[in-house]
Amino acid sequence: MLDTPEAVVEALRENHERPHGPARTVTAEELVETSEVFEKPDVLVTALLELMTAYEFTGEQRKSPVVFARILKLWDTTPESFSPYEAHQVFWRFKWVTTSLLQVPEMPLASIDGWIDQMRSRYEAADHGVQPVAAMRYHLAHHTGAGAADAYDLWATRPRTDLSDCEACETRHHAWHHVVEGDDTAALDIWRPVLDREQECSEEPQMSQARALLPLLRAGRVDEARSHHLTGYRRVRGATGMQAEVGHHLEFCAHSRNEGRGLEILAENRPLFEAKGAPLDHLHFLTGAEVLLARLVEAGHDETPVAGPPGRAWTAAELLAHVRGEAEALAGAFDARNGTTAVGDGRRARLALGPLLDEPLPLGLRVTTARTASADAASVAPASARIAIPDDFADLVREARRLARDGHPGDTRLWTRVAERLADATEPYDDAIGPEDLLAAELAEDRAQQLWFKDRHTSSAAELDTAAGHFEKLDMPWHALAARARARAWVTAPGSRDGDAPAHAPDRTALDELLHEAERLLTSAPFDGEPLGAAEAFYGADLRAERILAYLAVRYSVAFSAFQELQAALTGVALTDTEEDQEALDRTGQVAALTERFETSTDTLCSEASRLGYPHQAANARQFRADLLARRGALAEAEEELRAALRDIESAGRPWRRPRPSLHLAQVLLAQQRPQEATDLLHSVIADALAHDDPTLPLGPTYLLLGHAATHLDDVGGAVRHLSEAAARFDQADAPGSAVEARLQLADVLARSGRQADAVAVLESALTDVPPTVDARMTAQGRLTLGRGLRDLEEYLPAAEELLRLADTVAGWSEEDRGDVLTLVAAEAATTLALAERWEAADAAYERALAAHAEAPHPPLITLMMREFARLTLQTRDSEGTDTALEHLARADAVLAAVPSGEEDFAVWYERGENHYRRARVLAEAGRFDEALPEAESAIAAHEEGGERGELPRAEAVRVAALIEGNGLDRAAAALTRLTTASARCRQAGHPQAADVLDALRQELRSR
């Protein structure tokens, strides 16, 4: 019952602890009504201030001035009803009212001017400095565009007062002034303390992070822009009081070519379309949405479904028209009120700005909405580097054939265009390019190649069989033979995405017969022989090259099949159809025979390729050898083979074939702990792919390797860039499992480098709908990192929920897989629940952790949990107090006592010392100093056992012992002696910062 002032004050306190939102605002309104019945207005003052806060931070600025008018009336009539804090708030909130009045276009400028005049007179009467008044004059001038430069100088040159906005907010306003003036460099310099989190408040850094996004992009500081988007958006998501900032994030998505991410943000903030309590902020939100939607419509995505105002479905074009109409009306209303065009001009300037990047900026996030034009058009090579596509159809086919014969990856783009031209059927077939069956065969070969690179091996083989049929019909035996051989070899490759077509055992008989056929053809249709028909005659002077390449393709297929079969036998991957077949393979000891077959086939491929003048085929054989050598750990030999392969490619004059052996070599170099060499090589891989328009290069794995190399080089920025790019490339390649794994690795790098907010943003995205192909332990580690990251961000309840879900998952693992992971997760969940002050759940998780520890002991985790419970119990469970905290520490002692002697898995001395240290703190806080000091000294002695590793915890125990002696027991001389000795010891051990801490305490005690 809220029938007493005390009950209402307690309700106000509880409401103040709630997050800002409609529930808190409604309750604040109800508590104002309840407070009006009391004789004294003290509680009403508190309730009105709380209601004004609710309006301010939930985007209801229209209502704020009315509430403040009531507060001001009470201040004028009964100032004694205001506490010192509330009296200060009266003057502080004059600023809120000014900015609230600016938000409402119906409020005349004369009224706002008059309000600022009243603010000045009241400040002067109360002997307050007028810098905050000058700030309000500037905000008005900035909004209207009239006299902003002079108003800024008057504000910026005045000294701050205790009623000035906090430093972080003033920094934002200073920086934004320079952005509007067109000086991004100055703005970003000013913003540095806020963006680096040296200055913070309830609104910062998230407001500055949103506004700095485009200046950072324009300055080329894309890594910082990515980070501020990841961390800043989480803090403004769904907040009606931050809808202008959400609009800036939408703009960022459009200008960084992340339209899909922008659509997700629209969907997550759909209620903001109806949040109209702060019209100026609403206009900024609408303008950001308009920028994004206009970009989509310009790219031809008019009919893309998008999230708009609730109640109906929207397409991009429909929502753009709706948003544009509302925003234009609002901007017009502000300009009419102001008598200037400043608001409309600012909106038009935002809409006129185009994308600031040529390619999408990888954010490291999983985007679930439909891809937009920029994502669909993503290519290895920019348009300037792509193969030219002839307009004449005959020239187009001839050029495609030339590139295909050279093994140039650019032929794919040309064959695709050939297929499109044929499908259009807008021109008659040109006999100058040969028979139609010939072109049909070549297109089938190209489709086979594209299917192969998509890991659809069985479908690829079927296309090759189709091509072979056409070649046979045309009396082109060499080409038919090559297609048949590749078809028989390719179906043996593991990892096919054809769900109903697993890898098959190599048909050695078929391949051997095809090889014999090749040898027979060397007699009946030698390389320099006459054409066998009109189609083959069409190649003219290139016939010899065509036949040699077909012959080497057969040799390559035999070597490839032998490589796949031997690799499977060595790694235990069955290519046979039944387990019995695999067991028979093992029983007959076929590995030796498979090795011999492999070596014979690769040796022959090498020698024949060299003899016939096509050394790039020898490079293929060397890559097979290098792969098996690397798997066996013979890294130096593998490196030698790969470098020889690159020399073969160089001598063949085919630089476009360098990327794959170079990529493999980079892996070998990384395995040899040579990350800088690997990095340089990987950059050359990408450069080659760009130069030769290679759409088949696996860019996801390439960037993933670059990320790993950067991690080994301690280049966190490089690792973040490359892993983010890897995830985006895996998305484009429709490899969701690999994309998740890349994001989990990215989050790990971010977390280990202290960027917990970035890591949390990535993990929240990555851990949604994880494909079953992702390793369960890798996913679990990601969830653990997410839980820890949320805890570090002091989002304790979400962190605990994540850890509890993880504990349930781990509990379902087998005992062998589970190990002591459940102990770890349950202990961390318990501690996090305690931090969230959910004590009933925390106690249950505590017992679960103990039960897990009984099955899979992990003493350091359990004792840490117990010490944390002792600390938090004393801080937040006042009714339970000291005795409960000491019980937790006694249980921690018992855990250590149960550890077998000689246990080397962890430092027992450290755990014992920390138990004594925590007990000393508990006893000291309870005023039991005589008991606390021996515990502190026991902690010092325990850490002494740790040698060099124990120096820092020992120094901290000394500090606490000195505090107990000097402050609790009034034995300052003993404390000074202890500190002097310990400080000297720290300096000698190479810990000057610890020594400085001890010296500072010694100086403090001496000064008393």
Short mmCIF file of N, CA, C and O in Angstrom, two decimals, residues 8-21 23-25 27-28 31 46 49-51 53-54 57-58 85 794 796-797 835-838 876:
data_model
loop_
_atom_site.label_atom_id
_atom_site.label_comp_id
_atom_site.label_asym_id
_atom_site.label_seq_id
_atom_site.Cartn_x
_atom_site.Cartn_y
_atom_site.Cartn_z
N VAL A 8 5.91 5.54 -0.58
CA VAL A 8 6.05 6.11 -1.92
C VAL A 8 7.53 6.34 -2.25
O VAL A 8 7.98 6.08 -3.38
N VAL A 9 8.28 6.82 -1.27
CA VAL A 9 9.71 7.03 -1.50
C VAL A 9 10.40 5.71 -1.85
O VAL A 9 11.24 5.64 -2.75
N GLU A 10 10.03 4.64 -1.15
CA GLU A 10 10.62 3.33 -1.46
C GLU A 10 10.22 2.87 -2.86
O GLU A 10 11.04 2.33 -3.62
N ALA A 11 8.97 3.12 -3.25
CA ALA A 11 8.51 2.77 -4.60
C ALA A 11 9.27 3.59 -5.65
O ALA A 11 9.62 3.08 -6.72
N LEU A 12 9.53 4.87 -5.33
CA LEU A 12 10.30 5.70 -6.26
C LEU A 12 11.73 5.17 -6.40
O LEU A 12 12.29 5.17 -7.50
N ARG A 13 12.30 4.72 -5.28
CA ARG A 13 13.65 4.17 -5.34
C ARG A 13 13.70 2.93 -6.22
O ARG A 13 14.59 2.77 -7.05
N GLU A 14 12.71 2.05 -6.02
CA GLU A 14 12.67 0.83 -6.83
C GLU A 14 12.47 1.15 -8.31
O GLU A 14 13.09 0.54 -9.19
N ASN A 15 11.60 2.13 -8.59
CA ASN A 15 11.35 2.48 -9.99
C ASN A 15 12.60 3.09 -10.63
O ASN A 15 12.88 2.87 -11.81
N HIS A 16 13.35 3.82 -9.83
CA HIS A 16 14.57 4.45 -10.35
C HIS A 16 15.60 3.40 -10.78
O HIS A 16 16.43 3.67 -11.65
N GLU A 17 15.54 2.21 -10.20
CA GLU A 17 16.48 1.14 -10.54
C GLU A 17 16.10 0.42 -11.83
O GLU A 17 16.90 -0.33 -12.37
N ARG A 18 14.87 0.64 -12.31
CA ARG A 18 14.43 -0.04 -13.52
C ARG A 18 15.07 0.60 -14.75
O ARG A 18 15.38 1.79 -14.75
N PRO A 19 15.22 -0.17 -15.83
CA PRO A 19 15.72 0.44 -17.07
C PRO A 19 14.69 1.41 -17.63
O PRO A 19 13.48 1.26 -17.43
N HIS A 20 15.18 2.42 -18.35
CA HIS A 20 14.26 3.39 -18.95
C HIS A 20 13.40 2.69 -20.00
O HIS A 20 13.88 1.87 -20.78
N GLY A 21 12.12 3.06 -19.99
CA GLY A 21 11.18 2.47 -20.93
C GLY A 21 9.76 2.79 -20.51
O GLY A 21 9.53 3.45 -19.48
N ALA A 23 7.39 1.10 -19.11
CA ALA A 23 6.96 0.64 -17.78
C ALA A 23 7.43 1.60 -16.70
O ALA A 23 6.66 1.96 -15.78
N ARG A 24 8.67 2.01 -16.78
CA ARG A 24 9.19 2.95 -15.77
C ARG A 24 8.47 4.29 -15.85
O ARG A 24 8.14 4.89 -14.81
N THR A 25 8.17 4.75 -17.05
CA THR A 25 7.51 6.05 -17.22
C THR A 25 6.09 6.01 -16.66
O THR A 25 5.66 6.94 -15.94
N THR A 27 4.86 4.04 -14.37
CA THR A 27 4.93 3.96 -12.91
C THR A 27 5.26 5.33 -12.32
O THR A 27 4.69 5.73 -11.28
N ALA A 28 6.17 6.06 -12.95
CA ALA A 28 6.53 7.40 -12.46
C ALA A 28 5.32 8.33 -12.50
O ALA A 28 5.11 9.13 -11.57
N LEU A 31 3.08 7.41 -9.59
CA LEU A 31 3.63 7.82 -8.28
C LEU A 31 3.50 9.32 -8.07
O LEU A 31 3.38 9.79 -6.92
N THR A 46 10.19 14.93 -5.24
CA THR A 46 11.00 13.77 -5.67
C THR A 46 10.32 13.05 -6.82
O THR A 46 10.98 12.65 -7.80
N LEU A 49 10.58 15.03 -10.13
CA LEU A 49 11.92 14.93 -10.71
C LEU A 49 12.15 13.57 -11.35
O LEU A 49 12.76 13.46 -12.41
N GLU A 50 11.63 12.52 -10.70
CA GLU A 50 11.76 11.18 -11.27
C GLU A 50 10.97 11.07 -12.57
O GLU A 50 11.42 10.48 -13.56
N LEU A 51 9.79 11.67 -12.64
CA LEU A 51 8.97 11.64 -13.86
C LEU A 51 9.67 12.40 -14.98
O LEU A 51 9.70 11.95 -16.13
N THR A 53 12.85 12.78 -15.34
CA THR A 53 13.94 11.91 -15.80
C THR A 53 13.42 10.86 -16.76
O THR A 53 14.04 10.59 -17.80
N ALA A 54 12.29 10.27 -16.41
CA ALA A 54 11.71 9.23 -17.27
C ALA A 54 11.38 9.80 -18.65
O ALA A 54 11.66 9.17 -19.67
N PHE A 57 14.69 10.50 -20.78
CA PHE A 57 15.47 9.38 -21.30
C PHE A 57 14.65 8.34 -22.05
O PHE A 57 15.17 7.29 -22.41
N THR A 58 13.36 8.63 -22.27
CA THR A 58 12.56 7.74 -23.12
C THR A 58 11.99 8.48 -24.32
O THR A 58 11.05 8.02 -24.95
N TYR A 85 20.41 18.00 -3.05
CA TYR A 85 20.54 17.42 -4.40
C TYR A 85 19.41 17.91 -5.29
O TYR A 85 19.63 18.28 -6.45
N GLU A 794 29.14 -5.70 -17.21
CA GLU A 794 28.22 -5.53 -16.07
C GLU A 794 26.77 -5.77 -16.47
O GLU A 794 25.85 -5.27 -15.82
N TYR A 796 24.93 -8.38 -15.93
CA TYR A 796 25.07 -9.61 -15.16
C TYR A 796 23.96 -10.63 -15.41
O TYR A 796 24.22 -11.83 -15.54
N LEU A 797 22.73 -10.16 -15.51
CA LEU A 797 21.63 -11.11 -15.69
C LEU A 797 21.70 -11.80 -17.06
O LEU A 797 21.62 -13.04 -17.13
N LEU A 835 26.56 -11.71 -8.68
CA LEU A 835 26.79 -10.33 -9.08
C LEU A 835 25.48 -9.64 -9.47
O LEU A 835 25.31 -8.45 -9.27
N ALA A 836 24.55 -10.43 -10.05
CA ALA A 836 23.23 -9.89 -10.43
C ALA A 836 22.29 -9.81 -9.24
O ALA A 836 21.14 -9.37 -9.39
N GLU A 837 22.77 -10.26 -8.07
CA GLU A 837 21.97 -10.27 -6.83
C GLU A 837 20.72 -11.13 -6.96
O GLU A 837 19.69 -10.86 -6.34
N ARG A 838 20.83 -12.20 -7.77
CA ARG A 838 19.77 -13.19 -7.83
C ARG A 838 20.21 -14.36 -6.93
O ARG A 838 20.68 -15.38 -7.41
N THR A 876 26.39 -7.43 -0.41
CA THR A 876 25.00 -7.29 -0.83
C THR A 876 24.00 -8.09 -0.01
O THR A 876 22.80 -7.90 -0.18
#
